Amino acid sequence: MVAESSFDVIVLGAGIMGSCAAHAAASRGATVLLLERFDLLHHLGSSNGLSRTIRDAYPKPRYPPMVRLARRLWTSAEADAGYRVLTPSPHLSIGPRSDASLLAAVRNGGGAEVDVDERWPGVFRVPDDGWVTAVSELGGGVLNATKAVAMFQALAVSKCAVVRDNTEVVGIVKKTTGGGGGVRVVTSKGEEFHGAKCIVTVGAWTSKLVKSVAGLDLPIQPLHMLSLYWKIKPGHEHELTAEAGFPTFSSHGDPHVYSTPSLELPSLIKINYDSGPPCDPDRRDWSSGVDAAAARVAHGGSRSSCRDTWRPTVGRSFGSRACTP
């Protein structure tokens, strides 16, 4: 139970964004309440699982400085927690030399062109017709998503933040009289909390929540995302690990395929594409789309793929993510 009902900051949604926001506010001396509709560390959104890539190779120049700042903040948080959630790696960008966004990403990430057959013999198949293969030596990495969320929640609590799960918010009302303004947050159980500020980080549920409490239609479309894992051929397991220097990589073909080193599941490597069909986050068929997604990745990656080291093996449902058009 929450003894106090008034806070400087109320954060809705305890995924990675909400947990980081709660930690940041509490670290600055604010009183913080972090509310989660589902169980903590649930698998329904986009903040679960064992791997997410981080890279500084982005075509828009404003992103790489943000990523580098984020790396320093990750290091600081890991030092406070006493354990690591980020595994550094090189980042390999692959794609047609005619792709202006790829060239911008390589430039912004400080990448240098390499001979992939020399760097990773027998691993990548890249077309000879003018494709770029560029590496940012310190630009990649893999984050343990669930462990990272738990870390920031624990750090927030250590700064006296209050964290509650299984608490659905049904009302957010701006106070216009008395008490100097702020907001009133109402739960499905009839509880009321008061905050000077309210931060909404509910991911795929954002448009639903904002529509229900404010009557606004936001241009946000949740997508059903899949994680695809591919079997590493026997004898090559160590070659594709972070310890062996295998990179995160992104292939700027159609579709845009990305991968992490083999890290979370023995003898499997995550090779996926960053898209999925529209979905309602409260009504999903968790088993749909696996075969089609795997075929799309295999077809799209056929021009730039791992050559003699992996084969399709398994796809599993991943969660939902909120996207704007």
Short mmCIF file of C-alpha atoms in Angstrom, two decimals:
data_model
loop_
_atom_site.label_atom_id
_atom_site.label_comp_id
_atom_site.label_asym_id
_atom_site.label_seq_id
_atom_site.Cartn_x
_atom_site.Cartn_y
_atom_site.Cartn_z
CA MET A 1 0.00 0.00 0.00
CA VAL A 2 1.07 3.60 -0.63
CA ALA A 3 0.94 5.60 2.60
CA GLU A 4 1.36 8.98 0.90
CA SER A 5 -0.96 10.26 -1.83
CA SER A 6 1.00 13.33 -2.99
CA PHE A 7 4.22 13.24 -5.02
CA ASP A 8 6.38 15.57 -7.04
CA VAL A 9 6.28 13.20 -10.00
CA ILE A 10 3.91 10.37 -10.90
CA VAL A 11 5.16 8.05 -13.67
CA LEU A 12 2.71 5.79 -15.49
CA GLY A 13 4.21 2.65 -17.00
CA ALA A 14 7.17 0.77 -15.51
CA GLY A 15 8.94 -0.33 -18.67
CA ILE A 16 12.41 0.92 -19.46
CA MET A 17 11.29 4.50 -20.17
CA GLY A 18 9.18 4.81 -17.04
CA SER A 19 11.71 3.09 -14.80
CA CYS A 20 14.50 5.36 -16.07
CA ALA A 21 12.29 8.43 -15.63
CA ALA A 22 11.46 7.41 -12.05
CA HIS A 23 15.14 6.87 -11.28
CA ALA A 24 16.17 10.17 -12.85
CA ALA A 25 13.54 12.14 -10.93
CA ALA A 26 14.25 10.39 -7.63
CA SER A 27 17.99 10.95 -8.12
CA ARG A 28 17.30 14.67 -8.28
CA GLY A 29 15.50 14.64 -4.96
CA ALA A 30 11.91 14.45 -6.19
CA THR A 31 9.30 12.30 -4.47
CA VAL A 32 8.24 9.76 -7.08
CA LEU A 33 5.41 7.26 -7.57
CA LEU A 34 5.86 4.69 -10.38
CA LEU A 35 2.64 2.88 -11.34
CA GLU A 36 2.42 -0.23 -13.54
CA ARG A 37 -0.85 -1.68 -14.86
CA PHE A 38 0.51 -5.24 -15.09
CA ASP A 39 3.04 -7.24 -13.08
CA LEU A 40 6.49 -5.73 -12.88
CA LEU A 41 8.78 -7.07 -15.63
CA HIS A 42 5.83 -8.42 -17.62
CA HIS A 43 6.29 -9.66 -21.19
CA LEU A 44 3.39 -7.82 -22.85
CA GLY A 45 5.18 -4.66 -23.99
CA SER A 46 8.54 -3.82 -25.52
CA SER A 47 10.75 -3.78 -22.40
CA ASN A 48 11.17 -7.50 -21.86
CA GLY A 49 13.60 -10.13 -23.07
CA LEU A 50 17.33 -10.65 -22.92
CA SER A 51 18.65 -8.51 -25.76
CA ARG A 52 18.29 -5.11 -27.38
CA THR A 53 20.88 -3.50 -29.60
CA ILE A 54 22.43 -0.12 -29.00
CA ARG A 55 24.38 1.62 -31.76
CA ASP A 56 25.61 5.07 -32.68
CA ALA A 57 25.28 4.59 -36.45
CA TYR A 58 22.17 6.67 -37.17
CA PRO A 59 21.52 8.74 -40.30
CA LYS A 60 20.12 11.70 -38.32
CA PRO A 61 23.05 13.55 -36.72
CA ARG A 62 21.20 14.38 -33.49
CA TYR A 63 21.10 10.72 -32.43
CA PRO A 64 24.79 9.68 -32.07
CA PRO A 65 25.56 12.30 -29.36
CA MET A 66 22.47 11.11 -27.46
CA VAL A 67 23.65 7.50 -27.74
CA ARG A 68 27.12 8.39 -26.45
CA LEU A 69 25.63 10.27 -23.53
CA ALA A 70 23.37 7.27 -22.87
CA ARG A 71 26.43 5.01 -22.74
CA ARG A 72 27.95 7.17 -20.02
CA LEU A 73 24.67 7.07 -18.11
CA TRP A 74 24.45 3.28 -18.49
CA THR A 75 27.98 2.99 -17.10
CA SER A 76 27.07 5.21 -14.15
CA ALA A 77 23.91 3.24 -13.40
CA GLU A 78 25.80 -0.07 -13.63
CA ALA A 79 28.37 1.26 -11.15
CA ASP A 80 25.59 2.21 -8.72
CA ALA A 81 23.88 -1.17 -9.13
CA GLY A 82 27.06 -3.24 -8.90
CA TYR A 83 26.41 -5.31 -12.02
CA ARG A 84 26.35 -4.98 -15.80
CA VAL A 85 23.43 -4.97 -18.21
CA LEU A 86 25.30 -3.74 -21.32
CA THR A 87 27.70 -5.90 -23.33
CA PRO A 88 29.78 -3.69 -25.69
CA SER A 89 30.52 -4.79 -29.24
CA PRO A 90 31.54 -3.35 -32.61
CA HIS A 91 28.72 -2.37 -34.96
CA LEU A 92 28.71 -3.39 -38.63
CA SER A 93 26.61 -1.45 -41.15
CA ILE A 94 25.90 -3.17 -44.48
CA GLY A 95 24.03 -1.92 -47.52
CA PRO A 96 24.07 -0.44 -51.03
CA ARG A 97 26.48 2.44 -51.54
CA SER A 98 23.60 4.29 -53.21
CA ASP A 99 21.71 4.40 -49.89
CA ALA A 100 22.22 7.97 -48.62
CA SER A 101 20.85 7.18 -45.15
CA LEU A 102 23.32 4.30 -44.76
CA LEU A 103 26.25 6.51 -45.74
CA ALA A 104 25.08 9.17 -43.28
CA ALA A 105 24.77 6.54 -40.52
CA VAL A 106 28.32 5.31 -41.18
CA ARG A 107 29.65 8.86 -41.17
CA ASN A 108 27.77 9.90 -38.02
CA GLY A 109 28.83 6.75 -36.20
CA GLY A 110 32.51 7.24 -37.04
CA GLY A 111 32.57 4.01 -39.03
CA ALA A 112 35.36 2.86 -41.32
CA GLU A 113 35.00 0.51 -44.26
CA VAL A 114 36.40 -2.98 -43.72
CA ASP A 115 36.85 -6.21 -45.64
CA VAL A 116 34.37 -8.46 -43.85
CA ASP A 117 35.94 -11.62 -45.27
CA GLU A 118 39.21 -10.59 -43.66
CA ARG A 119 37.60 -9.46 -40.39
CA TRP A 120 35.11 -12.34 -40.03
CA PRO A 121 36.24 -15.07 -42.48
CA GLY A 122 33.44 -17.15 -43.97
CA VAL A 123 30.68 -15.42 -42.03
CA PHE A 124 29.08 -12.73 -44.22
CA ARG A 125 27.87 -12.88 -47.80
CA VAL A 126 27.89 -9.40 -49.32
CA PRO A 127 27.15 -8.54 -52.97
CA ASP A 128 30.04 -7.37 -55.10
CA ASP A 129 27.96 -4.64 -56.77
CA GLY A 130 29.00 -1.68 -54.67
CA TRP A 131 27.83 -2.52 -51.18
CA VAL A 132 29.28 -0.83 -48.12
CA THR A 133 30.60 -2.76 -45.12
CA ALA A 134 31.65 -0.35 -42.38
CA VAL A 135 32.47 -0.91 -38.72
CA SER A 136 32.19 1.44 -35.78
CA GLU A 137 34.56 -0.20 -33.34
CA LEU A 138 32.90 1.06 -30.15
CA GLY A 139 29.50 1.79 -31.62
CA GLY A 140 27.50 -1.35 -30.84
CA GLY A 141 26.31 -3.27 -27.86
CA VAL A 142 23.64 -5.53 -26.43
CA LEU A 143 21.45 -4.63 -23.48
CA ASN A 144 19.73 -7.23 -21.31
CA ALA A 145 16.31 -5.60 -21.44
CA THR A 146 14.54 -7.22 -18.49
CA LYS A 147 17.60 -6.98 -16.26
CA ALA A 148 17.99 -3.31 -17.18
CA VAL A 149 14.38 -2.51 -16.25
CA ALA A 150 14.80 -4.30 -12.92
CA MET A 151 18.05 -2.39 -12.32
CA PHE A 152 16.46 1.03 -12.78
CA GLN A 153 13.47 0.09 -10.64
CA ALA A 154 15.79 -1.02 -7.84
CA LEU A 155 17.88 2.15 -8.17
CA ALA A 156 14.72 4.27 -8.07
CA VAL A 157 13.56 2.52 -4.90
CA SER A 158 16.99 3.08 -3.38
CA LYS A 159 16.33 6.80 -3.90
CA CYS A 160 13.01 6.46 -2.03
CA ALA A 161 10.73 6.15 -5.08
CA VAL A 162 7.51 4.17 -4.53
CA VAL A 163 6.81 1.43 -7.08
CA ARG A 164 3.43 -0.30 -7.47
CA ASP A 165 2.32 -2.87 -10.01
CA ASN A 166 -1.14 -4.22 -10.92
CA THR A 167 -2.47 -0.68 -10.69
CA GLU A 168 -4.47 0.46 -13.72
CA VAL A 169 -4.89 4.20 -14.22
CA VAL A 170 -8.29 5.27 -15.52
CA GLY A 171 -8.10 9.00 -14.99
CA ILE A 172 -5.58 11.83 -15.29
CA VAL A 173 -7.09 15.19 -14.42
CA LYS A 174 -5.34 18.54 -14.45
CA LYS A 175 -6.10 20.42 -11.25
CA THR A 176 -7.06 24.03 -11.87
CA THR A 177 -8.15 25.08 -8.41
CA GLY A 178 -6.46 24.79 -5.02
CA GLY A 179 -3.09 23.32 -4.14
CA GLY A 180 -1.14 25.16 -6.82
CA GLY A 181 -2.21 23.05 -9.79
CA GLY A 182 -0.70 19.70 -10.75
CA VAL A 183 -2.58 16.54 -11.67
CA ARG A 184 -4.86 14.02 -10.04
CA VAL A 185 -4.37 10.38 -11.02
CA VAL A 186 -7.24 7.95 -10.44
CA THR A 187 -6.93 4.13 -10.51
CA SER A 188 -9.48 1.45 -11.35
CA LYS A 189 -9.71 0.69 -7.62
CA GLY A 190 -10.83 4.23 -6.86
CA GLU A 191 -7.51 5.38 -5.41
CA GLU A 192 -6.37 8.94 -6.02
CA PHE A 193 -2.83 10.24 -6.18
CA HIS A 194 -1.74 13.84 -6.62
CA GLY A 195 1.37 14.95 -8.43
CA ALA A 196 3.00 18.20 -9.46
CA LYS A 197 3.81 16.46 -12.74
CA CYS A 198 2.71 13.26 -14.49
CA ILE A 199 4.88 11.38 -17.00
CA VAL A 200 3.08 8.91 -19.29
CA THR A 201 5.31 6.08 -20.59
CA VAL A 202 2.86 3.29 -21.35
CA GLY A 203 4.23 2.37 -24.78
CA ALA A 204 1.76 0.50 -26.95
CA TRP A 205 -1.10 1.53 -24.65
CA THR A 206 -0.44 5.28 -25.04
CA SER A 207 -3.16 6.04 -27.58
CA LYS A 208 -5.73 4.04 -25.59
CA LEU A 209 -4.92 5.75 -22.30
CA VAL A 210 -4.78 9.26 -23.74
CA LYS A 211 -8.03 8.67 -25.61
CA SER A 212 -9.78 7.44 -22.46
CA VAL A 213 -8.61 10.22 -20.16
CA ALA A 214 -8.41 13.20 -22.51
CA GLY A 215 -10.46 12.32 -25.58
CA LEU A 216 -7.45 12.89 -27.84
CA ASP A 217 -6.57 10.67 -30.79
CA LEU A 218 -2.81 10.40 -31.03
CA PRO A 219 -1.22 9.12 -34.29
CA ILE A 220 0.36 6.12 -32.57
CA GLN A 221 0.02 2.59 -33.99
CA PRO A 222 1.15 -0.40 -31.92
CA LEU A 223 2.95 -3.10 -33.92
CA HIS A 224 3.16 -6.80 -33.11
CA MET A 225 6.89 -7.56 -32.98
CA LEU A 226 8.59 -10.93 -33.27
CA SER A 227 12.00 -12.13 -32.14
CA LEU A 228 13.57 -14.56 -34.57
CA TYR A 229 16.41 -16.87 -33.57
CA TRP A 230 18.57 -18.80 -36.00
CA LYS A 231 20.57 -21.94 -35.31
CA ILE A 232 24.34 -21.58 -35.49
CA LYS A 233 25.88 -24.45 -37.39
CA PRO A 234 27.95 -26.85 -35.24
CA GLY A 235 31.55 -25.81 -34.86
CA HIS A 236 30.86 -22.09 -35.34
CA GLU A 237 29.18 -21.30 -32.02
CA HIS A 238 32.06 -19.33 -30.50
CA GLU A 239 32.71 -17.30 -33.68
CA LEU A 240 29.39 -15.47 -33.34
CA THR A 241 29.69 -14.46 -29.67
CA ALA A 242 30.40 -11.04 -28.21
CA GLU A 243 33.47 -12.50 -26.51
CA ALA A 244 34.89 -13.36 -29.93
CA GLY A 245 34.32 -9.81 -31.17
CA PHE A 246 31.26 -10.56 -33.31
CA PRO A 247 29.36 -7.31 -33.96
CA THR A 248 25.84 -6.13 -33.78
CA PHE A 249 24.96 -5.49 -37.41
CA SER A 250 22.29 -3.91 -39.55
CA SER A 251 21.72 -4.60 -43.23
CA HIS A 252 20.07 -1.69 -45.02
CA GLY A 253 18.29 -3.82 -47.58
CA ASP A 254 14.60 -4.62 -47.91
CA PRO A 255 13.68 -5.37 -45.22
CA HIS A 256 16.08 -3.67 -42.83
CA VAL A 257 17.62 -6.65 -41.01
CA TYR A 258 19.51 -6.37 -37.74
CA SER A 259 21.29 -8.81 -35.44
CA THR A 260 22.98 -9.21 -32.09
CA PRO A 261 25.91 -11.49 -31.27
CA SER A 262 25.01 -14.91 -29.89
CA LEU A 263 24.52 -14.08 -26.25
CA GLU A 264 21.20 -14.97 -24.68
CA LEU A 265 20.45 -18.49 -25.95
CA PRO A 266 23.11 -21.18 -26.48
CA SER A 267 23.91 -21.89 -30.14
CA LEU A 268 21.32 -19.36 -31.39
CA ILE A 269 21.75 -15.91 -32.91
CA LYS A 270 19.07 -13.23 -33.11
CA ILE A 271 18.54 -11.97 -36.67
CA ASN A 272 15.38 -9.97 -37.13
CA TYR A 273 13.71 -7.08 -38.90
CA ASP A 274 12.36 -4.02 -37.20
CA SER A 275 8.72 -4.12 -38.17
CA GLY A 276 5.49 -6.03 -37.73
CA PRO A 277 1.74 -5.94 -38.38
CA PRO A 278 -0.53 -3.45 -36.59
CA CYS A 279 -2.09 -4.83 -33.42
CA ASP A 280 -4.26 -4.09 -30.43
CA PRO A 281 -1.96 -4.64 -27.42
CA ASP A 282 -4.85 -6.09 -25.42
CA ARG A 283 -5.95 -8.54 -28.14
CA ARG A 284 -3.09 -10.32 -29.83
CA ASP A 285 -2.59 -13.71 -31.40
CA TRP A 286 0.79 -14.54 -29.89
CA SER A 287 1.48 -17.36 -32.34
CA SER A 288 0.75 -15.54 -35.60
CA GLY A 289 3.25 -14.25 -38.10
CA VAL A 290 6.30 -16.31 -37.16
CA ASP A 291 6.69 -18.20 -40.44
CA ALA A 292 6.02 -15.14 -42.59
CA ALA A 293 8.47 -13.01 -40.61
CA ALA A 294 11.17 -15.68 -40.79
CA ALA A 295 10.70 -16.00 -44.54
CA ARG A 296 10.88 -12.23 -44.98
CA VAL A 297 14.11 -12.00 -43.00
CA ALA A 298 15.63 -14.94 -44.89
CA HIS A 299 14.65 -13.41 -48.25
CA GLY A 300 15.65 -9.87 -47.33
CA GLY A 301 18.93 -10.99 -45.85
CA SER A 302 19.86 -13.23 -48.76
CA ARG A 303 21.99 -10.47 -50.29
CA SER A 304 23.83 -9.82 -47.03
CA SER A 305 23.79 -12.70 -44.63
CA CYS A 306 25.81 -15.09 -42.52
CA ARG A 307 27.29 -17.40 -45.10
CA ASP A 308 28.26 -20.71 -43.60
CA THR A 309 27.38 -20.30 -39.97
CA TRP A 310 23.61 -20.23 -39.44
CA ARG A 311 20.30 -21.57 -40.68
CA PRO A 312 16.67 -20.75 -39.83
CA THR A 313 15.43 -22.57 -36.76
CA VAL A 314 12.87 -20.82 -34.56
CA GLY A 315 10.78 -17.69 -34.14
CA ARG A 316 9.03 -16.66 -30.98
CA SER A 317 6.59 -13.94 -30.07
CA PHE A 318 8.13 -10.85 -28.61
CA GLY A 319 5.70 -8.11 -27.64
CA SER A 320 4.35 -4.83 -28.90
CA ARG A 321 5.82 -1.46 -29.67
CA ALA A 322 4.21 1.91 -30.23
CA CYS A 323 5.10 3.65 -33.50
CA THR A 324 4.12 6.97 -35.01
CA PRO A 325 3.55 7.25 -38.77
#
